[in-house]
């Protein structure tokens, strides 16, 4: 396996961490804010029911198995990435070549 090339700042951080000398600059208020933001981002407080084809469900289950997570978590992740702009619909930018 190839070793990742680190820049000087990254290497210094890694050296400090390995030497048990790494000190976080986060104060308690910022740490609590970040923890709450992360918790809110992953809170699953709503349920939906959808109907999809058996073929699509089986494909989702296979992909989730490859990723090592439950298929419902994969679906949730894909939906989150799409609505937050991290996942783009490539067909939306293509011209429509369908014959009618």
mmCIF file with all atom_site columns, C-alpha atoms in Angstrom:
data_model
loop_
_atom_site.group_PDB
_atom_site.id
_atom_site.type_symbol
_atom_site.label_atom_id
_atom_site.label_alt_id
_atom_site.label_comp_id
_atom_site.label_asym_id
_atom_site.label_entity_id
_atom_site.label_seq_id
_atom_site.pdbx_PDB_ins_code
_atom_site.Cartn_x
_atom_site.Cartn_y
_atom_site.Cartn_z
_atom_site.occupancy
_atom_site.B_iso_or_equiv
_atom_site.pdbx_formal_charge
_atom_site.auth_seq_id
_atom_site.auth_comp_id
_atom_site.auth_asym_id
_atom_site.auth_atom_id
_atom_site.pdbx_PDB_model_num
ATOM 1   C CA . UNK A 1 1   ? 0.000   0.000  0.000   1.00 0.00 ? 1   UNK A CA 1
ATOM 2   C CA . UNK A 1 2   ? 1.385   3.413  -0.896  1.00 0.00 ? 2   UNK A CA 1
ATOM 3   C CA . UNK A 1 3   ? 2.155   5.924  1.819   1.00 0.00 ? 3   UNK A CA 1
ATOM 4   C CA . UNK A 1 4   ? 0.280   9.227  1.680   1.00 0.00 ? 4   UNK A CA 1
ATOM 5   C CA . UNK A 1 5   ? 2.496   12.250 1.057   1.00 0.00 ? 5   UNK A CA 1
ATOM 6   C CA . UNK A 1 6   ? 1.961   14.849 3.774   1.00 0.00 ? 6   UNK A CA 1
ATOM 7   C CA . UNK A 1 7   ? 2.843   18.517 3.608   1.00 0.00 ? 7   UNK A CA 1
ATOM 8   C CA . UNK A 1 8   ? 4.920   20.074 6.411   1.00 0.00 ? 8   UNK A CA 1
ATOM 9   C CA . UNK A 1 9   ? 1.902   21.217 8.450   1.00 0.00 ? 9   UNK A CA 1
ATOM 10  C CA . UNK A 1 10  ? 0.192   17.826 8.188   1.00 0.00 ? 10  UNK A CA 1
ATOM 11  C CA . UNK A 1 11  ? 3.399   16.020 9.143   1.00 0.00 ? 11  UNK A CA 1
ATOM 12  C CA . UNK A 1 12  ? 3.862   18.289 12.169  1.00 0.00 ? 12  UNK A CA 1
ATOM 13  C CA . UNK A 1 13  ? 0.297   17.559 13.308  1.00 0.00 ? 13  UNK A CA 1
ATOM 14  C CA . UNK A 1 14  ? 0.819   13.826 12.863  1.00 0.00 ? 14  UNK A CA 1
ATOM 15  C CA . UNK A 1 15  ? 4.142   13.933 14.727  1.00 0.00 ? 15  UNK A CA 1
ATOM 16  C CA . UNK A 1 16  ? 2.532   15.830 17.623  1.00 0.00 ? 16  UNK A CA 1
ATOM 17  C CA . UNK A 1 17  ? -0.361  13.362 17.710  1.00 0.00 ? 17  UNK A CA 1
ATOM 18  C CA . UNK A 1 18  ? 1.954   10.348 17.641  1.00 0.00 ? 18  UNK A CA 1
ATOM 19  C CA . UNK A 1 19  ? 4.054   11.871 20.445  1.00 0.00 ? 19  UNK A CA 1
ATOM 20  C CA . UNK A 1 20  ? 0.857   12.426 22.485  1.00 0.00 ? 20  UNK A CA 1
ATOM 21  C CA . UNK A 1 21  ? 1.531   16.178 22.363  1.00 0.00 ? 21  UNK A CA 1
ATOM 22  C CA . UNK A 1 22  ? -1.448  17.155 20.222  1.00 0.00 ? 22  UNK A CA 1
ATOM 23  C CA . UNK A 1 23  ? -3.569  19.802 21.899  1.00 0.00 ? 23  UNK A CA 1
ATOM 24  C CA . UNK A 1 24  ? -6.921  20.841 20.476  1.00 0.00 ? 24  UNK A CA 1
ATOM 25  C CA . UNK A 1 25  ? -7.545  24.568 20.128  1.00 0.00 ? 25  UNK A CA 1
ATOM 26  C CA . UNK A 1 26  ? -11.304 24.100 20.436  1.00 0.00 ? 26  UNK A CA 1
ATOM 27  C CA . UNK A 1 27  ? -12.854 25.711 23.467  1.00 0.00 ? 27  UNK A CA 1
ATOM 28  C CA . UNK A 1 28  ? -15.736 23.976 25.219  1.00 0.00 ? 28  UNK A CA 1
ATOM 29  C CA . UNK A 1 29  ? -18.385 26.254 23.681  1.00 0.00 ? 29  UNK A CA 1
ATOM 30  C CA . UNK A 1 30  ? -17.206 25.565 20.122  1.00 0.00 ? 30  UNK A CA 1
ATOM 31  C CA . UNK A 1 31  ? -16.853 21.833 20.849  1.00 0.00 ? 31  UNK A CA 1
ATOM 32  C CA . UNK A 1 32  ? -20.445 21.688 22.164  1.00 0.00 ? 32  UNK A CA 1
ATOM 33  C CA . UNK A 1 33  ? -21.708 23.646 19.145  1.00 0.00 ? 33  UNK A CA 1
ATOM 34  C CA . UNK A 1 34  ? -19.986 21.259 16.726  1.00 0.00 ? 34  UNK A CA 1
ATOM 35  C CA . UNK A 1 35  ? -21.246 18.202 18.606  1.00 0.00 ? 35  UNK A CA 1
ATOM 36  C CA . UNK A 1 36  ? -24.821 19.502 18.534  1.00 0.00 ? 36  UNK A CA 1
ATOM 37  C CA . UNK A 1 37  ? -24.569 20.392 14.847  1.00 0.00 ? 37  UNK A CA 1
ATOM 38  C CA . UNK A 1 38  ? -23.308 16.888 14.044  1.00 0.00 ? 38  UNK A CA 1
ATOM 39  C CA . UNK A 1 39  ? -26.065 15.306 16.136  1.00 0.00 ? 39  UNK A CA 1
ATOM 40  C CA . UNK A 1 40  ? -28.716 17.417 14.396  1.00 0.00 ? 40  UNK A CA 1
ATOM 41  C CA . UNK A 1 41  ? -27.350 16.495 10.983  1.00 0.00 ? 41  UNK A CA 1
ATOM 42  C CA . UNK A 1 42  ? -27.667 12.781 11.670  1.00 0.00 ? 42  UNK A CA 1
ATOM 43  C CA . UNK A 1 43  ? -30.913 12.846 13.640  1.00 0.00 ? 43  UNK A CA 1
ATOM 44  C CA . UNK A 1 44  ? -33.502 10.689 11.966  1.00 0.00 ? 44  UNK A CA 1
ATOM 45  C CA . UNK A 1 45  ? -36.800 11.875 13.329  1.00 0.00 ? 45  UNK A CA 1
ATOM 46  C CA . UNK A 1 46  ? -39.138 11.359 10.346  1.00 0.00 ? 46  UNK A CA 1
ATOM 47  C CA . UNK A 1 47  ? -40.271 8.243  8.555   1.00 0.00 ? 47  UNK A CA 1
ATOM 48  C CA . UNK A 1 48  ? -41.269 7.920  4.902   1.00 0.00 ? 48  UNK A CA 1
ATOM 49  C CA . UNK A 1 49  ? -42.700 5.071  2.880   1.00 0.00 ? 49  UNK A CA 1
ATOM 50  C CA . UNK A 1 50  ? -41.950 4.764  -0.815  1.00 0.00 ? 50  UNK A CA 1
ATOM 51  C CA . UNK A 1 51  ? -42.737 2.228  -3.479  1.00 0.00 ? 51  UNK A CA 1
ATOM 52  C CA . UNK A 1 52  ? -39.893 1.213  -5.770  1.00 0.00 ? 52  UNK A CA 1
ATOM 53  C CA . UNK A 1 53  ? -39.365 -1.625 -8.180  1.00 0.00 ? 53  UNK A CA 1
ATOM 54  C CA . UNK A 1 54  ? -38.013 -4.909 -6.889  1.00 0.00 ? 54  UNK A CA 1
ATOM 55  C CA . UNK A 1 55  ? -35.097 -4.535 -9.292  1.00 0.00 ? 55  UNK A CA 1
ATOM 56  C CA . UNK A 1 56  ? -34.125 -1.146 -7.811  1.00 0.00 ? 56  UNK A CA 1
ATOM 57  C CA . UNK A 1 57  ? -34.506 -2.422 -4.243  1.00 0.00 ? 57  UNK A CA 1
ATOM 58  C CA . UNK A 1 58  ? -32.276 -5.405 -4.951  1.00 0.00 ? 58  UNK A CA 1
ATOM 59  C CA . UNK A 1 59  ? -29.693 -3.125 -6.576  1.00 0.00 ? 59  UNK A CA 1
ATOM 60  C CA . UNK A 1 60  ? -29.773 -0.846 -3.515  1.00 0.00 ? 60  UNK A CA 1
ATOM 61  C CA . UNK A 1 61  ? -29.362 -3.815 -1.207  1.00 0.00 ? 61  UNK A CA 1
ATOM 62  C CA . UNK A 1 62  ? -26.391 -5.110 -3.227  1.00 0.00 ? 62  UNK A CA 1
ATOM 63  C CA . UNK A 1 63  ? -24.726 -1.697 -3.230  1.00 0.00 ? 63  UNK A CA 1
ATOM 64  C CA . UNK A 1 64  ? -25.313 -1.305 0.520   1.00 0.00 ? 64  UNK A CA 1
ATOM 65  C CA . UNK A 1 65  ? -23.788 -4.724 1.123   1.00 0.00 ? 65  UNK A CA 1
ATOM 66  C CA . UNK A 1 66  ? -20.719 -3.657 -0.879  1.00 0.00 ? 66  UNK A CA 1
ATOM 67  C CA . UNK A 1 67  ? -20.487 -0.487 1.241   1.00 0.00 ? 67  UNK A CA 1
ATOM 68  C CA . UNK A 1 68  ? -20.978 -2.437 4.469   1.00 0.00 ? 68  UNK A CA 1
ATOM 69  C CA . UNK A 1 69  ? -24.065 -0.635 5.717   1.00 0.00 ? 69  UNK A CA 1
ATOM 70  C CA . UNK A 1 70  ? -27.810 -1.253 5.920   1.00 0.00 ? 70  UNK A CA 1
ATOM 71  C CA . UNK A 1 71  ? -29.642 -0.429 2.698   1.00 0.00 ? 71  UNK A CA 1
ATOM 72  C CA . UNK A 1 72  ? -31.970 2.051  4.449   1.00 0.00 ? 72  UNK A CA 1
ATOM 73  C CA . UNK A 1 73  ? -28.907 3.976  5.640   1.00 0.00 ? 73  UNK A CA 1
ATOM 74  C CA . UNK A 1 74  ? -27.611 4.036  2.072   1.00 0.00 ? 74  UNK A CA 1
ATOM 75  C CA . UNK A 1 75  ? -30.950 5.361  0.784   1.00 0.00 ? 75  UNK A CA 1
ATOM 76  C CA . UNK A 1 76  ? -30.984 8.018  3.509   1.00 0.00 ? 76  UNK A CA 1
ATOM 77  C CA . UNK A 1 77  ? -27.412 9.025  2.682   1.00 0.00 ? 77  UNK A CA 1
ATOM 78  C CA . UNK A 1 78  ? -28.118 9.306  -1.041  1.00 0.00 ? 78  UNK A CA 1
ATOM 79  C CA . UNK A 1 79  ? -31.225 11.414 -0.407  1.00 0.00 ? 79  UNK A CA 1
ATOM 80  C CA . UNK A 1 80  ? -29.305 13.668 1.997   1.00 0.00 ? 80  UNK A CA 1
ATOM 81  C CA . UNK A 1 81  ? -26.477 14.171 -0.490  1.00 0.00 ? 81  UNK A CA 1
ATOM 82  C CA . UNK A 1 82  ? -28.967 14.999 -3.245  1.00 0.00 ? 82  UNK A CA 1
ATOM 83  C CA . UNK A 1 83  ? -30.966 17.585 -1.286  1.00 0.00 ? 83  UNK A CA 1
ATOM 84  C CA . UNK A 1 84  ? -27.808 19.202 0.128   1.00 0.00 ? 84  UNK A CA 1
ATOM 85  C CA . UNK A 1 85  ? -26.262 19.580 -3.333  1.00 0.00 ? 85  UNK A CA 1
ATOM 86  C CA . UNK A 1 86  ? -23.576 16.948 -2.928  1.00 0.00 ? 86  UNK A CA 1
ATOM 87  C CA . UNK A 1 87  ? -25.130 14.649 -5.501  1.00 0.00 ? 87  UNK A CA 1
ATOM 88  C CA . UNK A 1 88  ? -26.034 15.957 -8.941  1.00 0.00 ? 88  UNK A CA 1
ATOM 89  C CA . UNK A 1 89  ? -28.606 14.599 -11.382 1.00 0.00 ? 89  UNK A CA 1
ATOM 90  C CA . UNK A 1 90  ? -26.464 14.258 -14.511 1.00 0.00 ? 90  UNK A CA 1
ATOM 91  C CA . UNK A 1 91  ? -29.491 13.559 -16.698 1.00 0.00 ? 91  UNK A CA 1
ATOM 92  C CA . UNK A 1 92  ? -30.986 16.948 -15.776 1.00 0.00 ? 92  UNK A CA 1
ATOM 93  C CA . UNK A 1 93  ? -28.209 18.796 -17.628 1.00 0.00 ? 93  UNK A CA 1
ATOM 94  C CA . UNK A 1 94  ? -28.376 16.640 -20.759 1.00 0.00 ? 94  UNK A CA 1
ATOM 95  C CA . UNK A 1 95  ? -30.558 17.725 -23.663 1.00 0.00 ? 95  UNK A CA 1
ATOM 96  C CA . UNK A 1 96  ? -33.686 15.654 -24.105 1.00 0.00 ? 96  UNK A CA 1
ATOM 97  C CA . UNK A 1 97  ? -33.155 13.392 -27.146 1.00 0.00 ? 97  UNK A CA 1
ATOM 98  C CA . UNK A 1 98  ? -36.326 11.380 -26.724 1.00 0.00 ? 98  UNK A CA 1
ATOM 99  C CA . UNK A 1 99  ? -38.381 10.846 -29.865 1.00 0.00 ? 99  UNK A CA 1
ATOM 100 C CA . UNK A 1 100 ? -42.097 11.251 -29.526 1.00 0.00 ? 100 UNK A CA 1
#
